[in-house]
Amino acid sequence: MSDEVLIDARTAPEACETMVQVRQGVDALDRALVTLLAERQRYMHAAARIKPSRDVVHDDARIEDVVAKVLAAAGPAGLSPDIAEPVWRTLIDRCIAHELAVWDQTRG
């Protein structure tokens, strides 16, 4: 798998003049995000395979570290922390649940 995520051609947000252009841009980005999230999910599979115990799947210190890194990257990227933080906390929560399910399926 290539490390490069391709994003379909789209009009830059600042250049959009119609809702069709806006929606095409959002749809293109959503497809790219799905690809990236699928790769993130594969890392959860790797974590479930590597972690020695189900008890270490949920790691509060790591959660806060991830959120802090996301917030640090959000500002320079122009992403509101009011969007970034709850999105990542939900993503982390669902990834932990997925990792636990994979752990149980493969080891339980």
Short mmCIF file of the C-alpha atoms (twelve columns), coordinates in Angstrom:
data_MODEL
# 
_entry.id   MODEL 
# 
loop_
_atom_site.group_PDB 
_atom_site.id 
_atom_site.type_symbol 
_atom_site.label_atom_id 
_atom_site.label_alt_id 
_atom_site.label_comp_id 
_atom_site.label_asym_id 
_atom_site.label_seq_id 
_atom_site.Cartn_x 
_atom_site.Cartn_y 
_atom_site.Cartn_z 
_atom_site.pdbx_PDB_model_num 
ATOM 1   C CA . MET A 1   0.000   0.000   0.000  1 
ATOM 2   C CA . SER A 2   1.272   3.433   -0.892 1 
ATOM 3   C CA . ASP A 3   1.818   5.946   1.894  1 
ATOM 4   C CA . GLU A 4   0.320   8.634   -0.316 1 
ATOM 5   C CA . VAL A 5   -3.388  9.283   0.056  1 
ATOM 6   C CA . LEU A 6   -4.848  10.589  -3.153 1 
ATOM 7   C CA . ILE A 7   -7.581  13.189  -2.942 1 
ATOM 8   C CA . ASP A 8   -9.871  13.708  -5.919 1 
ATOM 9   C CA . ALA A 9   -9.692  16.991  -7.801 1 
ATOM 10  C CA . ARG A 10  -11.709 19.690  -6.101 1 
ATOM 11  C CA . THR A 11  -12.136 23.442  -5.935 1 
ATOM 12  C CA . ALA A 12  -10.290 25.103  -3.046 1 
ATOM 13  C CA . PRO A 13  -12.712 26.164  -0.296 1 
ATOM 14  C CA . GLU A 14  -11.820 29.828  -0.783 1 
ATOM 15  C CA . ALA A 15  -12.631 29.575  -4.496 1 
ATOM 16  C CA . CYS A 16  -15.981 27.795  -4.156 1 
ATOM 17  C CA . GLU A 17  -18.886 29.692  -5.655 1 
ATOM 18  C CA . THR A 18  -21.606 27.044  -5.451 1 
ATOM 19  C CA . MET A 19  -22.810 24.453  -2.972 1 
ATOM 20  C CA . VAL A 20  -22.101 21.800  -5.601 1 
ATOM 21  C CA . GLN A 21  -18.401 22.734  -5.427 1 
ATOM 22  C CA . VAL A 22  -18.487 22.720  -1.622 1 
ATOM 23  C CA . ARG A 23  -20.131 19.295  -1.534 1 
ATOM 24  C CA . GLN A 24  -17.726 17.861  -4.109 1 
ATOM 25  C CA . GLY A 25  -14.802 19.069  -1.993 1 
ATOM 26  C CA . VAL A 26  -16.244 17.642  1.208  1 
ATOM 27  C CA . ASP A 27  -17.003 14.307  -0.485 1 
ATOM 28  C CA . ALA A 28  -13.456 14.101  -1.891 1 
ATOM 29  C CA . LEU A 29  -11.959 14.792  1.530  1 
ATOM 30  C CA . ASP A 30  -14.283 12.281  3.189  1 
ATOM 31  C CA . ARG A 31  -13.082 9.550   0.823  1 
ATOM 32  C CA . ALA A 32  -9.462  10.397  1.702  1 
ATOM 33  C CA . LEU A 33  -10.264 10.443  5.418  1 
ATOM 34  C CA . VAL A 34  -11.838 6.976   5.135  1 
ATOM 35  C CA . THR A 35  -8.591  5.684   3.638  1 
ATOM 36  C CA . LEU A 36  -6.559  7.236   6.462  1 
ATOM 37  C CA . LEU A 37  -8.924  5.970   9.148  1 
ATOM 38  C CA . ALA A 38  -8.740  2.464   7.702  1 
ATOM 39  C CA . GLU A 39  -4.958  2.612   8.012  1 
ATOM 40  C CA . ARG A 40  -5.286  3.857   11.605 1 
ATOM 41  C CA . GLN A 41  -7.591  0.912   12.292 1 
ATOM 42  C CA . ARG A 42  -4.930  -1.475  11.003 1 
ATOM 43  C CA . TYR A 43  -2.579  -0.027  13.614 1 
ATOM 44  C CA . MET A 44  -5.198  -0.944  16.232 1 
ATOM 45  C CA . HIS A 45  -5.057  -4.507  14.924 1 
ATOM 46  C CA . ALA A 46  -1.279  -4.434  15.308 1 
ATOM 47  C CA . ALA A 47  -1.624  -3.073  18.847 1 
ATOM 48  C CA . ALA A 48  -4.062  -5.865  19.741 1 
ATOM 49  C CA . ARG A 49  -1.555  -8.388  18.397 1 
ATOM 50  C CA . ILE A 50  1.410   -6.849  20.235 1 
ATOM 51  C CA . LYS A 51  -0.024  -5.883  23.631 1 
ATOM 52  C CA . PRO A 52  0.553   -8.671  26.145 1 
ATOM 53  C CA . SER A 53  -2.621  -8.112  28.148 1 
ATOM 54  C CA . ARG A 54  -6.159  -6.845  27.583 1 
ATOM 55  C CA . ASP A 55  -5.662  -4.655  30.655 1 
ATOM 56  C CA . VAL A 56  -3.153  -2.438  28.835 1 
ATOM 57  C CA . VAL A 57  -5.402  -1.647  25.864 1 
ATOM 58  C CA . HIS A 58  -6.892  1.415   27.593 1 
ATOM 59  C CA . ASP A 59  -4.071  3.798   28.537 1 
ATOM 60  C CA . ASP A 60  -5.153  7.176   29.940 1 
ATOM 61  C CA . ALA A 61  -1.676  8.702   29.648 1 
ATOM 62  C CA . ARG A 62  -1.470  7.718   25.975 1 
ATOM 63  C CA . ILE A 63  -4.948  9.107   25.293 1 
ATOM 64  C CA . GLU A 64  -3.984  12.493  26.719 1 
ATOM 65  C CA . ASP A 65  -0.686  12.412  24.803 1 
ATOM 66  C CA . VAL A 66  -2.504  11.759  21.516 1 
ATOM 67  C CA . VAL A 67  -5.045  14.532  22.173 1 
ATOM 68  C CA . ALA A 68  -2.286  16.994  23.098 1 
ATOM 69  C CA . LYS A 69  -0.397  16.183  19.878 1 
ATOM 70  C CA . VAL A 70  -3.551  16.584  17.809 1 
ATOM 71  C CA . LEU A 71  -4.322  19.941  19.416 1 
ATOM 72  C CA . ALA A 72  -0.749  21.099  18.821 1 
ATOM 73  C CA . ALA A 73  -1.085  20.184  15.135 1 
ATOM 74  C CA . ALA A 74  -4.624  21.550  14.809 1 
ATOM 75  C CA . GLY A 75  -3.758  25.210  15.328 1 
ATOM 76  C CA . PRO A 76  -1.109  25.494  12.627 1 
ATOM 77  C CA . ALA A 77  -3.338  23.505  10.237 1 
ATOM 78  C CA . GLY A 78  -6.260  25.877  10.838 1 
ATOM 79  C CA . LEU A 79  -8.442  23.273  12.560 1 
ATOM 80  C CA . SER A 80  -10.533 24.538  15.447 1 
ATOM 81  C CA . PRO A 81  -9.760  22.809  18.746 1 
ATOM 82  C CA . ASP A 82  -13.535 22.758  19.273 1 
ATOM 83  C CA . ILE A 83  -13.686 20.303  16.362 1 
ATOM 84  C CA . ALA A 84  -10.353 18.518  16.831 1 
ATOM 85  C CA . GLU A 85  -10.634 17.516  20.479 1 
ATOM 86  C CA . PRO A 86  -14.094 15.911  20.507 1 
ATOM 87  C CA . VAL A 87  -13.487 14.231  17.145 1 
ATOM 88  C CA . TRP A 88  -10.245 12.670  18.349 1 
ATOM 89  C CA . ARG A 89  -11.628 11.696  21.745 1 
ATOM 90  C CA . THR A 90  -14.483 9.906   19.986 1 
ATOM 91  C CA . LEU A 91  -12.057 8.343   17.499 1 
ATOM 92  C CA . ILE A 92  -9.814  7.138   20.326 1 
ATOM 93  C CA . ASP A 93  -12.792 5.739   22.245 1 
ATOM 94  C CA . ARG A 94  -14.034 3.797   19.222 1 
ATOM 95  C CA . CYS A 95  -10.507 2.604   18.377 1 
ATOM 96  C CA . ILE A 96  -10.066 1.287   21.911 1 
ATOM 97  C CA . ALA A 97  -13.385 -0.563  21.642 1 
ATOM 98  C CA . HIS A 98  -12.281 -2.004  18.299 1 
ATOM 99  C CA . GLU A 99  -8.889  -2.990  19.678 1 
ATOM 100 C CA . LEU A 100 -10.541 -4.742  22.625 1 
ATOM 101 C CA . ALA A 101 -12.833 -6.643  20.254 1 
ATOM 102 C CA . VAL A 102 -9.870  -7.702  18.109 1 
ATOM 103 C CA . TRP A 103 -7.918  -8.682  21.221 1 
ATOM 104 C CA . ASP A 104 -10.843 -10.826 22.402 1 
ATOM 105 C CA . GLN A 105 -11.343 -12.425 18.968 1 
ATOM 106 C CA . THR A 106 -7.701  -13.325 18.567 1 
ATOM 107 C CA . ARG A 107 -6.785  -14.199 22.147 1 
ATOM 108 C CA . GLY A 108 -9.928  -14.572 24.213 1 
# 
